[in-house]
Structures are given as structure tokens and as C-alpha cells.
């Protein structure tokens, strides 16, 4: 009862005390479920993605990690075996469609951030939506089309609890009609990921789609994007390893998971605790159509079209 109240408080659920309380019911991950397998982790060079990568390596898997630069990779994984780097800017669709990849037993779509500056990609989206939703969708779509993800493999989206207060809004993804708001854009992209995970589970059979949020984790992204919040929470923030736990658990569970569910601390969770964030079926369809149309339009690969604003 008291634990339930703490969960409702959000703060005592998303923070480190929440993780420790929930983890009392966790059992150790089974390394044999992932050993010898090959995973792709976007944004695997630092923060939560680095912790996912380390967790997979510790269990005997091989990992390909992507990021825009290899700076953090070279620091984090110098002399570490079984891990390989591919440079990939997810907001550069030409790169997403041409980067060289192997074959995978699981994919973690983790890369993300909250840039202060508005940069418009393809004349249609800000960088947040372009990289976290469109770029990840193209990457996943391409890997599936090229049969680079083995059938029945897990495909996991790393969303955020920030999406709980956000209703999907596709009306002005390049911020032409309103002042750019990075927090709102981020929450909208994370809401889109949650919906997409459900749509993919309905429409693409043969893979296990899952999505999670990691709680509040002390990483470079959080410190840069929300310094006041980071200072306030201080030591109460989760460690990257705690943030990575549910992602690793979803990969380990594999086909035991119901495709399309949303997870937090190894439990399936509601995606709409508040009725006012519920999207209409037409909005879900609009998201799907937007991504499929963009995907088909990019089949003849074009150079990046980028406009810097302010
Ligand atoms: N930290 C939290 O409290 C928290 C809470 C909820 C959700 N999340 C989510 O968890 C994920 C990981 O976040 P984090 O806190 O671990 O962040 P982080 O420490 O800043 O790591 C982000 C990773 O993504 C890469 N990346 C960023 N933008 C990219 C782009 N446009 N294209 C390709 N790679 C890109 C970064 O490398 P480069 O900069 O070299 O590209 C880095 O490897 C994100 O999706 C984030 O939204 C985090």
C-alpha cells in the first residue's frame, strides 16, 4: 500500500529509491539468453546506451554501437573486445540509409537528446523528431527490409516518462507557427515512439517490439538539457546501469514478451495515465502515414537538407 503511494508520487518512483524498491522483486538476468548474439545499440557511446552495451558485453554478446562521433566510444571502450563503432547521425537520413551494418539478433533504438537550437531537417522536422522518430524508423525499416534483423528478435525503443503529459501533435513539427520549445518537442517525439511501438507490433509480425522509459538517470544529456532539475535531484538520480536495467531485461526476455507493450522497471505500464493525452485513431494513422511516406520518398537517397534557425 505504502509502496503504491510512493509510485503514484512519481518522484519516489522515477528516482533511485524507486528503482531500489522495484528491484527487490527482480531476479538476475540470464546471460545465456543473449550470449553469442549480436546487438545494435544507437547512442551506445555514453549514458544509458553505454550501460546497455556494457551489460550486453558482460553477458557475452557482441555489440555494434552508433553515435555521431567516436570521441566517447574511444574513451569508454578503448581495449574492450566484442564492441564495434559505426558513425551515424540519425538526423542525416542519407547516412541512415547508407551506413554499413552487419546482421543483428536485437536492436535498441536509444540515441536521443534535447538540443537548445532549432535546426530544421528536410524542411519538415526539428532535429529531435528527425533523429529520434524518423531516423530511428528509417534505420529499423531498412534493417528489416534488408533482413539484417533476425526473425523473432527484440526491437526496443527507449522513450521517456516525459511523454506522459504530452498528447501526440504532428501539426507543426518544424516549429514555424510557434516558438521552439525543446522540452515539448522531446515529449512529443517520445510520445510518438510509444505509439509507434504499438503500431509496429500490430503491423509488422515476426519481431518482438517493446518500449520503455528509464526513470530519471544522471547522464550528460539530462545535465545539459535540464541543469536545474539535475542539480535538484542530485544523488537521487538513477545510475546509467539502473536506467539500462529494463532495456536489458526486455532483450533477455526476447519472445517471452508480448509485442507492443510499454515497460518501466520490468513491469508493463499504462501509456496514458491522463485521459487528455489520448490520441485519436486518425492521429495514430497520421503518424504511420507520415513515416511510411517519408520512407518511400527517401528510397532514392538524397543529400541532407538542413536549415539552421537562430
Ligand atoms: N537521462 C535520463 O534521465 C533519461 C530519461 C528518459 C529518457 N531518456 C532517454 O534515454 C536515451 C539515452 O539518453 P542518455 O541520457 O543516456 O543520453 P546521453 O548520455 O547524452 O547519450 C546519448 C547518446 O545518443 C547519441 N546521440 C545523440 N543525438 C544523436 C543523433 N542525432 N544521432 C545519433 N546519435 C545521437 C550520443 O552520441 P553523440 O552525441 O556522439 O551523437 C550518445 O551516444 C535517450 O533516448 C533519452 O531521451 C533519458
mmCIF file of C-alpha atoms and ligand atoms in Angstrom:
data_model
loop_
_atom_site.group_PDB
_atom_site.id
_atom_site.type_symbol
_atom_site.label_atom_id
_atom_site.label_comp_id
_atom_site.label_asym_id
_atom_site.label_seq_id
_atom_site.Cartn_x
_atom_site.Cartn_y
_atom_site.Cartn_z
ATOM 1 C CA UNK A 1 0.000 0.000 0.000
ATOM 2 C CA UNK A 2 2.748 2.421 1.066
ATOM 3 C CA UNK A 3 4.823 1.332 -1.970
ATOM 4 C CA UNK A 4 1.851 2.040 -4.270
ATOM 5 C CA UNK A 5 1.541 5.554 -2.856
ATOM 6 C CA UNK A 6 5.233 6.143 -3.490
ATOM 7 C CA UNK A 7 4.736 5.021 -7.107
ATOM 8 C CA UNK A 8 1.856 7.480 -7.534
ATOM 9 C CA UNK A 9 4.127 10.266 -6.276
ATOM 10 C CA UNK A 10 6.259 9.859 -9.483
ATOM 11 C CA UNK A 11 9.325 11.356 -7.726
ATOM 12 C CA UNK A 12 9.765 8.300 -5.476
ATOM 13 C CA UNK A 13 9.202 6.031 -8.474
ATOM 14 C CA UNK A 14 11.352 7.564 -11.227
ATOM 15 C CA UNK A 15 14.248 8.271 -8.847
ATOM 16 C CA UNK A 16 16.855 5.888 -7.449
ATOM 17 C CA UNK A 17 14.744 4.972 -4.411
ATOM 18 C CA UNK A 18 12.026 3.873 -6.850
ATOM 19 C CA UNK A 19 14.474 1.650 -8.691
ATOM 20 C CA UNK A 20 15.744 0.087 -5.466
ATOM 21 C CA UNK A 21 12.205 -0.591 -4.236
ATOM 22 C CA UNK A 22 11.113 -2.120 -7.561
ATOM 23 C CA UNK A 23 14.362 -4.093 -7.883
ATOM 24 C CA UNK A 24 13.578 -6.049 -4.691
ATOM 25 C CA UNK A 25 11.394 -8.207 -6.959
ATOM 26 C CA UNK A 26 13.917 -8.585 -9.817
ATOM 27 C CA UNK A 27 15.842 -11.780 -10.478
ATOM 28 C CA UNK A 28 19.306 -11.844 -12.045
ATOM 29 C CA UNK A 29 19.412 -11.642 -15.843
ATOM 30 C CA UNK A 30 20.146 -14.903 -17.618
ATOM 31 C CA UNK A 31 23.286 -14.407 -19.751
ATOM 32 C CA UNK A 32 22.612 -17.479 -21.916
ATOM 33 C CA UNK A 33 19.637 -15.652 -23.452
ATOM 34 C CA UNK A 34 21.957 -13.143 -25.161
ATOM 35 C CA UNK A 35 25.425 -14.755 -25.134
ATOM 36 C CA UNK A 36 26.950 -15.089 -28.599
ATOM 37 C CA UNK A 37 24.304 -12.806 -30.126
ATOM 38 C CA UNK A 38 24.920 -9.520 -31.936
ATOM 39 C CA UNK A 39 23.038 -6.358 -30.903
ATOM 40 C CA UNK A 40 22.838 -2.840 -32.308
ATOM 41 C CA UNK A 41 22.602 -0.010 -29.760
ATOM 42 C CA UNK A 42 22.112 3.521 -31.113
ATOM 43 C CA UNK A 43 23.697 6.157 -28.882
ATOM 44 C CA UNK A 44 25.705 3.394 -27.209
ATOM 45 C CA UNK A 45 28.779 5.534 -26.563
ATOM 46 C CA UNK A 46 27.743 7.106 -23.246
ATOM 47 C CA UNK A 47 24.984 7.276 -20.644
ATOM 48 C CA UNK A 48 22.208 4.692 -20.740
ATOM 49 C CA UNK A 49 23.288 3.323 -24.144
ATOM 50 C CA UNK A 50 26.819 2.733 -22.845
ATOM 51 C CA UNK A 51 25.390 0.885 -19.821
ATOM 52 C CA UNK A 52 23.207 -1.265 -22.117
ATOM 53 C CA UNK A 53 26.273 -2.026 -24.240
ATOM 54 C CA UNK A 54 28.368 -2.955 -21.185
ATOM 55 C CA UNK A 55 25.546 -5.113 -19.836
ATOM 56 C CA UNK A 56 25.326 -6.998 -23.146
ATOM 57 C CA UNK A 57 29.110 -7.427 -23.365
ATOM 58 C CA UNK A 58 29.194 -8.721 -19.776
ATOM 59 C CA UNK A 59 26.622 -11.357 -20.749
ATOM 60 C CA UNK A 60 28.776 -12.500 -23.686
ATOM 61 C CA UNK A 61 27.063 -10.676 -26.559
ATOM 62 C CA UNK A 62 28.716 -8.659 -29.337
ATOM 63 C CA UNK A 63 27.565 -5.090 -29.818
ATOM 64 C CA UNK A 64 27.656 -2.534 -32.611
ATOM 65 C CA UNK A 65 27.161 0.959 -31.230
ATOM 66 C CA UNK A 66 26.375 4.101 -33.172
ATOM 67 C CA UNK A 67 26.717 7.816 -32.408
ATOM 68 C CA UNK A 68 27.577 10.965 -34.324
ATOM 69 C CA UNK A 69 31.190 10.924 -33.100
ATOM 70 C CA UNK A 70 33.580 8.240 -31.837
ATOM 71 C CA UNK A 71 35.033 10.503 -29.096
ATOM 72 C CA UNK A 72 33.031 8.940 -26.235
ATOM 73 C CA UNK A 73 33.319 5.483 -27.772
ATOM 74 C CA UNK A 74 37.124 5.682 -27.781
ATOM 75 C CA UNK A 75 37.125 6.712 -24.117
ATOM 76 C CA UNK A 76 34.517 4.213 -22.934
ATOM 77 C CA UNK A 77 35.535 1.165 -24.935
ATOM 78 C CA UNK A 78 39.296 1.514 -25.503
ATOM 79 C CA UNK A 79 40.725 -2.038 -25.487
ATOM 80 C CA UNK A 80 37.276 -3.611 -24.909
ATOM 81 C CA UNK A 81 36.626 -6.625 -27.134
ATOM 82 C CA UNK A 82 33.362 -7.507 -28.853
ATOM 83 C CA UNK A 83 32.231 -3.935 -29.466
ATOM 84 C CA UNK A 84 32.358 -2.057 -32.745
ATOM 85 C CA UNK A 85 31.549 1.558 -33.692
ATOM 86 C CA UNK A 86 29.583 2.899 -36.688
ATOM 87 C CA UNK A 87 29.341 6.692 -37.116
ATOM 88 C CA UNK A 88 25.701 7.615 -37.582
ATOM 89 C CA UNK A 89 23.837 10.897 -37.265
ATOM 90 C CA UNK A 90 20.196 9.827 -37.066
ATOM 91 C CA UNK A 91 19.078 13.240 -38.344
ATOM 92 C CA UNK A 92 21.071 12.643 -41.532
ATOM 93 C CA UNK A 93 18.757 10.318 -43.430
ATOM 94 C CA UNK A 94 21.226 9.706 -46.273
ATOM 95 C CA UNK A 95 23.666 8.358 -43.677
ATOM 96 C CA UNK A 96 20.965 6.220 -42.055
ATOM 97 C CA UNK A 97 20.149 4.692 -45.437
ATOM 98 C CA UNK A 98 23.741 4.013 -46.495
ATOM 99 C CA UNK A 99 25.765 3.260 -43.324
ATOM 100 C CA UNK A 100 27.370 -0.165 -43.330
ATOM 101 C CA UNK A 101 25.832 -2.717 -40.945
ATOM 102 C CA UNK A 102 26.055 -6.426 -40.220
ATOM 103 C CA UNK A 103 23.280 -8.758 -39.031
ATOM 104 C CA UNK A 104 21.605 -8.439 -35.645
ATOM 105 C CA UNK A 105 19.771 -10.510 -33.039
ATOM 106 C CA UNK A 106 18.320 -7.402 -31.435
ATOM 107 C CA UNK A 107 18.202 -3.633 -31.786
ATOM 108 C CA UNK A 108 17.978 -0.872 -29.159
ATOM 109 C CA UNK A 109 16.795 2.473 -30.534
ATOM 110 C CA UNK A 110 18.241 4.557 -27.716
ATOM 111 C CA UNK A 111 20.005 7.654 -29.105
ATOM 112 C CA UNK A 112 18.459 10.923 -28.066
ATOM 113 C CA UNK A 113 18.925 14.361 -26.646
ATOM 114 C CA UNK A 114 17.289 17.756 -26.324
ATOM 115 C CA UNK A 115 19.246 20.326 -28.396
ATOM 116 C CA UNK A 116 18.728 24.001 -27.466
ATOM 117 C CA UNK A 117 18.945 25.175 -31.043
ATOM 118 C CA UNK A 118 16.215 24.649 -33.615
ATOM 119 C CA UNK A 119 17.619 23.003 -36.738
ATOM 120 C CA UNK A 120 15.159 22.001 -39.414
ATOM 121 C CA UNK A 121 15.719 18.764 -41.274
ATOM 122 C CA UNK A 122 14.240 18.149 -44.726
ATOM 123 C CA UNK A 123 12.194 21.354 -44.276
ATOM 124 C CA UNK A 124 9.798 19.290 -42.151
ATOM 125 C CA UNK A 125 11.041 18.334 -38.706
ATOM 126 C CA UNK A 126 13.210 19.694 -35.903
ATOM 127 C CA UNK A 127 16.295 17.606 -35.034
ATOM 128 C CA UNK A 128 14.587 15.920 -32.088
ATOM 129 C CA UNK A 129 11.720 14.479 -34.136
ATOM 130 C CA UNK A 130 14.011 13.881 -37.148
ATOM 131 C CA UNK A 131 16.594 11.846 -35.212
ATOM 132 C CA UNK A 132 14.562 10.111 -32.522
ATOM 133 C CA UNK A 133 11.463 9.258 -34.540
ATOM 134 C CA UNK A 134 12.115 9.486 -38.310
ATOM 135 C CA UNK A 135 15.814 8.485 -38.267
ATOM 136 C CA UNK A 136 15.189 5.565 -35.924
ATOM 137 C CA UNK A 137 12.189 4.480 -38.003
ATOM 138 C CA UNK A 138 14.260 4.567 -41.216
ATOM 139 C CA UNK A 139 17.059 2.623 -39.549
ATOM 140 C CA UNK A 140 14.711 -0.052 -38.235
ATOM 141 C CA UNK A 141 12.752 -0.200 -41.516
ATOM 142 C CA UNK A 142 15.939 -0.536 -43.535
ATOM 143 C CA UNK A 143 17.371 -3.282 -41.300
ATOM 144 C CA UNK A 144 14.097 -5.217 -41.530
ATOM 145 C CA UNK A 145 13.851 -4.760 -45.324
ATOM 146 C CA UNK A 146 17.431 -5.931 -45.792
ATOM 147 C CA UNK A 147 16.745 -8.860 -43.415
ATOM 148 C CA UNK A 148 19.541 -7.665 -41.136
ATOM 149 C CA UNK A 149 17.453 -8.311 -38.009
ATOM 150 C CA UNK A 150 16.852 -11.994 -37.487
ATOM 151 C CA UNK A 151 13.192 -13.068 -37.226
ATOM 152 C CA UNK A 152 11.695 -13.102 -33.683
ATOM 153 C CA UNK A 153 14.395 -10.691 -32.459
ATOM 154 C CA UNK A 154 13.657 -7.870 -29.996
ATOM 155 C CA UNK A 155 13.421 -4.268 -31.245
ATOM 156 C CA UNK A 156 13.364 -1.856 -28.314
ATOM 157 C CA UNK A 157 12.547 1.893 -28.246
ATOM 158 C CA UNK A 158 13.936 3.994 -25.379
ATOM 159 C CA UNK A 159 11.267 6.582 -24.638
ATOM 160 C CA UNK A 160 10.831 8.844 -21.614
ATOM 161 C CA UNK A 161 8.406 9.422 -18.762
ATOM 162 C CA UNK A 162 8.305 12.983 -20.155
ATOM 163 C CA UNK A 163 5.787 11.723 -22.719
ATOM 164 C CA UNK A 164 3.150 11.049 -20.014
ATOM 165 C CA UNK A 165 1.968 14.677 -20.096
ATOM 166 C CA UNK A 166 2.107 15.040 -23.893
ATOM 167 C CA UNK A 167 -0.564 14.368 -26.495
ATOM 168 C CA UNK A 168 0.756 13.472 -29.953
ATOM 169 C CA UNK A 169 0.938 16.636 -32.040
ATOM 170 C CA UNK A 170 2.006 16.368 -35.692
ATOM 171 C CA UNK A 171 0.683 19.804 -36.662
ATOM 172 C CA UNK A 172 3.927 21.837 -36.720
ATOM 173 C CA UNK A 173 6.958 19.551 -36.459
ATOM 174 C CA UNK A 174 9.302 22.276 -37.788
ATOM 175 C CA UNK A 175 8.087 24.942 -35.326
ATOM 176 C CA UNK A 176 7.040 27.516 -37.943
ATOM 177 C CA UNK A 177 3.876 28.603 -36.132
ATOM 178 C CA UNK A 178 5.157 28.714 -32.576
ATOM 179 C CA UNK A 179 8.309 29.383 -30.554
ATOM 180 C CA UNK A 180 10.611 26.343 -30.456
ATOM 181 C CA UNK A 181 10.243 24.538 -27.125
ATOM 182 C CA UNK A 182 12.800 21.717 -26.765
ATOM 183 C CA UNK A 183 11.062 20.106 -23.779
ATOM 184 C CA UNK A 184 7.733 19.959 -25.612
ATOM 185 C CA UNK A 185 9.358 18.694 -28.792
ATOM 186 C CA UNK A 186 11.168 15.984 -26.823
ATOM 187 C CA UNK A 187 7.970 14.893 -25.035
ATOM 188 C CA UNK A 188 6.143 14.784 -28.382
ATOM 189 C CA UNK A 189 8.878 12.678 -30.022
ATOM 190 C CA UNK A 190 8.856 10.316 -27.028
ATOM 191 C CA UNK A 191 5.032 10.046 -27.221
ATOM 192 C CA UNK A 192 5.400 9.260 -30.943
ATOM 193 C CA UNK A 193 7.879 6.450 -30.105
ATOM 194 C CA UNK A 194 5.415 4.884 -27.657
ATOM 195 C CA UNK A 195 2.607 4.934 -30.238
ATOM 196 C CA UNK A 196 4.919 3.680 -32.951
ATOM 197 C CA UNK A 197 5.930 0.712 -30.800
ATOM 198 C CA UNK A 198 2.259 -0.287 -30.567
ATOM 199 C CA UNK A 199 1.639 0.270 -34.298
ATOM 200 C CA UNK A 200 4.695 -1.763 -35.251
ATOM 201 C CA UNK A 201 3.551 -4.652 -33.069
ATOM 202 C CA UNK A 202 0.165 -4.593 -34.833
ATOM 203 C CA UNK A 203 1.517 -4.207 -38.361
ATOM 204 C CA UNK A 204 4.896 -5.955 -38.528
ATOM 205 C CA UNK A 205 4.785 -9.540 -37.338
ATOM 206 C CA UNK A 206 7.829 -11.674 -36.690
ATOM 207 C CA UNK A 207 9.662 -9.358 -34.236
ATOM 208 C CA UNK A 208 9.138 -8.503 -30.580
ATOM 209 C CA UNK A 209 8.637 -4.748 -30.265
ATOM 210 C CA UNK A 210 8.993 -3.134 -26.868
ATOM 211 C CA UNK A 211 9.387 0.345 -25.462
ATOM 212 C CA UNK A 212 10.392 1.589 -22.039
ATOM 213 C CA UNK A 213 11.287 4.627 -20.017
ATOM 214 C CA UNK A 214 14.354 4.515 -17.771
ATOM 215 C CA UNK A 215 13.278 6.854 -14.982
ATOM 216 C CA UNK A 216 15.447 9.868 -14.168
ATOM 217 C CA UNK A 217 19.056 8.991 -14.899
ATOM 218 C CA UNK A 218 22.178 11.058 -14.176
ATOM 219 C CA UNK A 219 23.658 11.392 -17.679
ATOM 220 C CA UNK A 220 25.261 14.100 -19.811
ATOM 221 C CA UNK A 221 22.006 14.540 -21.741
ATOM 222 C CA UNK A 222 19.966 15.303 -18.638
ATOM 223 C CA UNK A 223 22.616 17.618 -17.132
ATOM 224 C CA UNK A 224 22.872 19.597 -20.384
ATOM 225 C CA UNK A 225 19.168 19.754 -21.136
ATOM 226 C CA UNK A 226 17.810 20.352 -17.631
ATOM 227 C CA UNK A 227 20.648 21.570 -15.336
ATOM 228 C CA UNK A 228 18.276 22.927 -12.655
ATOM 229 C CA UNK A 229 16.386 19.633 -12.429
ATOM 230 C CA UNK A 230 19.658 17.653 -12.372
ATOM 231 C CA UNK A 231 21.059 19.777 -9.514
ATOM 232 C CA UNK A 232 17.842 19.498 -7.563
ATOM 233 C CA UNK A 233 17.682 15.706 -7.770
ATOM 234 C CA UNK A 234 21.452 15.255 -7.326
ATOM 235 C CA UNK A 235 22.278 11.848 -5.852
ATOM 236 C CA UNK A 236 18.657 10.757 -6.173
ATOM 237 C CA UNK A 237 19.088 10.335 -9.932
ATOM 238 C CA UNK A 238 19.417 6.753 -11.112
ATOM 239 C CA UNK A 239 22.769 5.471 -12.312
ATOM 240 C CA UNK A 240 23.064 4.636 -16.051
ATOM 241 C CA UNK A 241 23.154 0.933 -15.053
ATOM 242 C CA UNK A 242 19.821 1.306 -13.232
ATOM 243 C CA UNK A 243 18.453 3.193 -16.262
ATOM 244 C CA UNK A 244 19.620 0.364 -18.535
ATOM 245 C CA UNK A 245 18.125 -2.460 -16.453
ATOM 246 C CA UNK A 246 14.665 -2.718 -18.058
ATOM 247 C CA UNK A 247 16.128 -2.412 -21.565
ATOM 248 C CA UNK A 248 18.493 -5.331 -20.880
ATOM 249 C CA UNK A 249 15.654 -7.278 -19.280
ATOM 250 C CA UNK A 250 13.467 -6.802 -22.397
ATOM 251 C CA UNK A 251 16.320 -8.075 -24.604
ATOM 252 C CA UNK A 252 16.875 -11.031 -22.288
ATOM 253 C CA UNK A 253 13.169 -11.899 -22.174
ATOM 254 C CA UNK A 254 13.010 -11.887 -26.004
ATOM 255 C CA UNK A 255 9.988 -13.749 -27.364
ATOM 256 C CA UNK A 256 8.558 -14.216 -23.857
ATOM 257 C CA UNK A 257 7.395 -10.574 -24.015
ATOM 258 C CA UNK A 258 4.097 -9.508 -25.560
ATOM 259 C CA UNK A 259 4.979 -7.361 -28.575
ATOM 260 C CA UNK A 260 3.988 -3.679 -28.327
ATOM 261 C CA UNK A 261 3.991 -3.238 -24.543
ATOM 262 C CA UNK A 262 5.444 -0.263 -22.670
ATOM 263 C CA UNK A 263 7.746 -1.087 -19.737
ATOM 264 C CA UNK A 264 9.170 0.617 -16.662
ATOM 265 C CA UNK A 265 11.214 -1.250 -14.059
ATOM 266 C CA UNK A 266 10.348 -4.592 -15.695
ATOM 267 C CA UNK A 267 6.581 -4.044 -15.429
ATOM 268 C CA UNK A 268 4.161 -3.364 -18.267
ATOM 269 C CA UNK A 269 2.712 0.129 -17.755
ATOM 270 C CA UNK A 270 -0.166 2.247 -18.977
ATOM 271 C CA UNK A 271 0.804 4.695 -21.700
ATOM 272 C CA UNK A 272 -1.957 7.194 -20.846
ATOM 273 C CA UNK A 273 -2.369 7.812 -17.113
ATOM 274 C CA UNK A 274 -4.185 11.047 -18.080
ATOM 275 C CA UNK A 275 -7.220 10.969 -20.393
ATOM 276 C CA UNK A 276 -6.371 14.325 -22.040
ATOM 277 C CA UNK A 277 -3.236 12.884 -23.692
ATOM 278 C CA UNK A 278 -5.180 10.205 -25.559
ATOM 279 C CA UNK A 279 -4.738 10.495 -29.323
ATOM 280 C CA UNK A 280 -7.484 9.717 -31.834
ATOM 281 C CA UNK A 281 -7.150 6.717 -34.141
ATOM 282 C CA UNK A 282 -6.797 9.242 -37.008
ATOM 283 C CA UNK A 283 -3.704 10.728 -35.318
ATOM 284 C CA UNK A 284 -2.125 7.305 -34.935
ATOM 285 C CA UNK A 285 -2.782 6.653 -38.608
ATOM 286 C CA UNK A 286 -1.338 10.089 -39.487
ATOM 287 C CA UNK A 287 1.899 9.196 -37.663
ATOM 288 C CA UNK A 288 2.140 5.912 -39.526
ATOM 289 C CA UNK A 289 1.412 7.560 -42.891
ATOM 290 C CA UNK A 290 3.914 10.346 -42.227
ATOM 291 C CA UNK A 291 6.696 7.835 -41.590
ATOM 292 C CA UNK A 292 5.799 5.453 -44.405
ATOM 293 C CA UNK A 293 5.503 8.337 -46.901
ATOM 294 C CA UNK A 294 8.864 9.732 -45.748
ATOM 295 C CA UNK A 295 10.396 6.260 -46.015
ATOM 296 C CA UNK A 296 9.161 5.766 -49.589
ATOM 297 C CA UNK A 297 10.219 9.315 -50.571
ATOM 298 C CA UNK A 298 13.754 8.593 -49.382
ATOM 299 C CA UNK A 299 14.239 5.398 -51.309
ATOM 300 C CA UNK A 300 16.249 7.367 -53.864
ATOM 301 C CA UNK A 301 18.830 8.739 -51.450
ATOM 302 C CA UNK A 302 19.244 12.489 -51.457
ATOM 303 C CA UNK A 303 21.846 14.705 -49.759
ATOM 304 C CA UNK A 304 20.886 16.158 -46.384
ATOM 305 C CA UNK A 305 18.746 19.296 -46.482
ATOM 306 C CA UNK A 306 19.380 21.247 -43.289
ATOM 307 C CA UNK A 307 18.491 24.791 -42.319
ATOM 308 C CA UNK A 308 19.865 26.384 -39.153
ATOM 309 C CA UNK A 309 17.450 28.684 -37.370
ATOM 310 C CA UNK A 310 18.602 31.247 -34.715
HETATM 311 N N1 LIG B 1 18.818 10.503 -18.748
HETATM 312 C C1 LIG B 1 17.541 10.447 -18.447
HETATM 313 O O1 LIG B 1 17.111 10.762 -17.329
HETATM 314 C C2 LIG B 1 16.552 9.954 -19.454
HETATM 315 C C3 LIG B 1 15.197 9.930 -19.081
HETATM 316 C C4 LIG B 1 14.266 9.478 -20.005
HETATM 317 C C5 LIG B 1 14.672 9.039 -21.254
HETATM 318 N N2 LIG B 1 15.982 9.080 -21.603
HETATM 319 C C6 LIG B 1 16.347 8.628 -22.952
HETATM 320 O O2 LIG B 1 17.408 7.706 -22.891
HETATM 321 C C7 LIG B 1 18.169 7.770 -24.107
HETATM 322 C C8 LIG B 1 19.633 7.907 -23.763
HETATM 323 O O3 LIG B 1 19.799 9.137 -23.067
HETATM 324 P P1 LIG B 1 21.060 9.460 -22.144
HETATM 325 O O4 LIG B 1 20.528 10.231 -21.022
HETATM 326 O O5 LIG B 1 21.842 8.233 -21.921
HETATM 327 O O6 LIG B 1 21.857 10.466 -23.111
HETATM 328 P P2 LIG B 1 23.418 10.705 -23.376
HETATM 329 O O7 LIG B 1 24.235 10.254 -22.222
HETATM 330 O O8 LIG B 1 23.573 12.111 -23.848
HETATM 331 O O9 LIG B 1 23.707 9.739 -24.611
HETATM 332 C C9 LIG B 1 23.071 9.983 -25.830
HETATM 333 C C10 LIG B 1 23.686 9.102 -26.899
HETATM 334 O O10 LIG B 1 22.990 9.334 -28.126
HETATM 335 C C11 LIG B 1 23.897 9.812 -29.145
HETATM 336 N N3 LIG B 1 23.158 10.786 -29.956
HETATM 337 C C12 LIG B 1 22.582 11.926 -29.531
HETATM 338 N N4 LIG B 1 21.988 12.557 -30.563
HETATM 339 C C13 LIG B 1 22.188 11.790 -31.667
HETATM 340 C C14 LIG B 1 21.840 11.896 -33.037
HETATM 341 N N5 LIG B 1 21.177 12.951 -33.528
HETATM 342 N N6 LIG B 1 22.211 10.912 -33.873
HETATM 343 C C15 LIG B 1 22.895 9.854 -33.426
HETATM 344 N N7 LIG B 1 23.262 9.674 -32.148
HETATM 345 C C16 LIG B 1 22.928 10.649 -31.280
HETATM 346 C C17 LIG B 1 25.083 10.415 -28.353
HETATM 347 O O11 LIG B 1 26.306 10.425 -29.058
HETATM 348 P P3 LIG B 1 26.763 11.692 -29.979
HETATM 349 O O12 LIG B 1 26.462 12.924 -29.201
HETATM 350 O O13 LIG B 1 28.237 11.455 -30.248
HETATM 351 O O14 LIG B 1 25.957 11.570 -31.226
HETATM 352 C C18 LIG B 1 25.153 9.432 -27.184
HETATM 353 O O15 LIG B 1 25.821 8.255 -27.565
HETATM 354 C C19 LIG B 1 17.611 8.942 -24.906
HETATM 355 O O16 LIG B 1 16.706 8.491 -25.866
HETATM 356 C C20 LIG B 1 16.888 9.747 -23.842
HETATM 357 O O17 LIG B 1 15.842 10.510 -24.390
HETATM 358 C C21 LIG B 1 16.941 9.536 -20.735
#
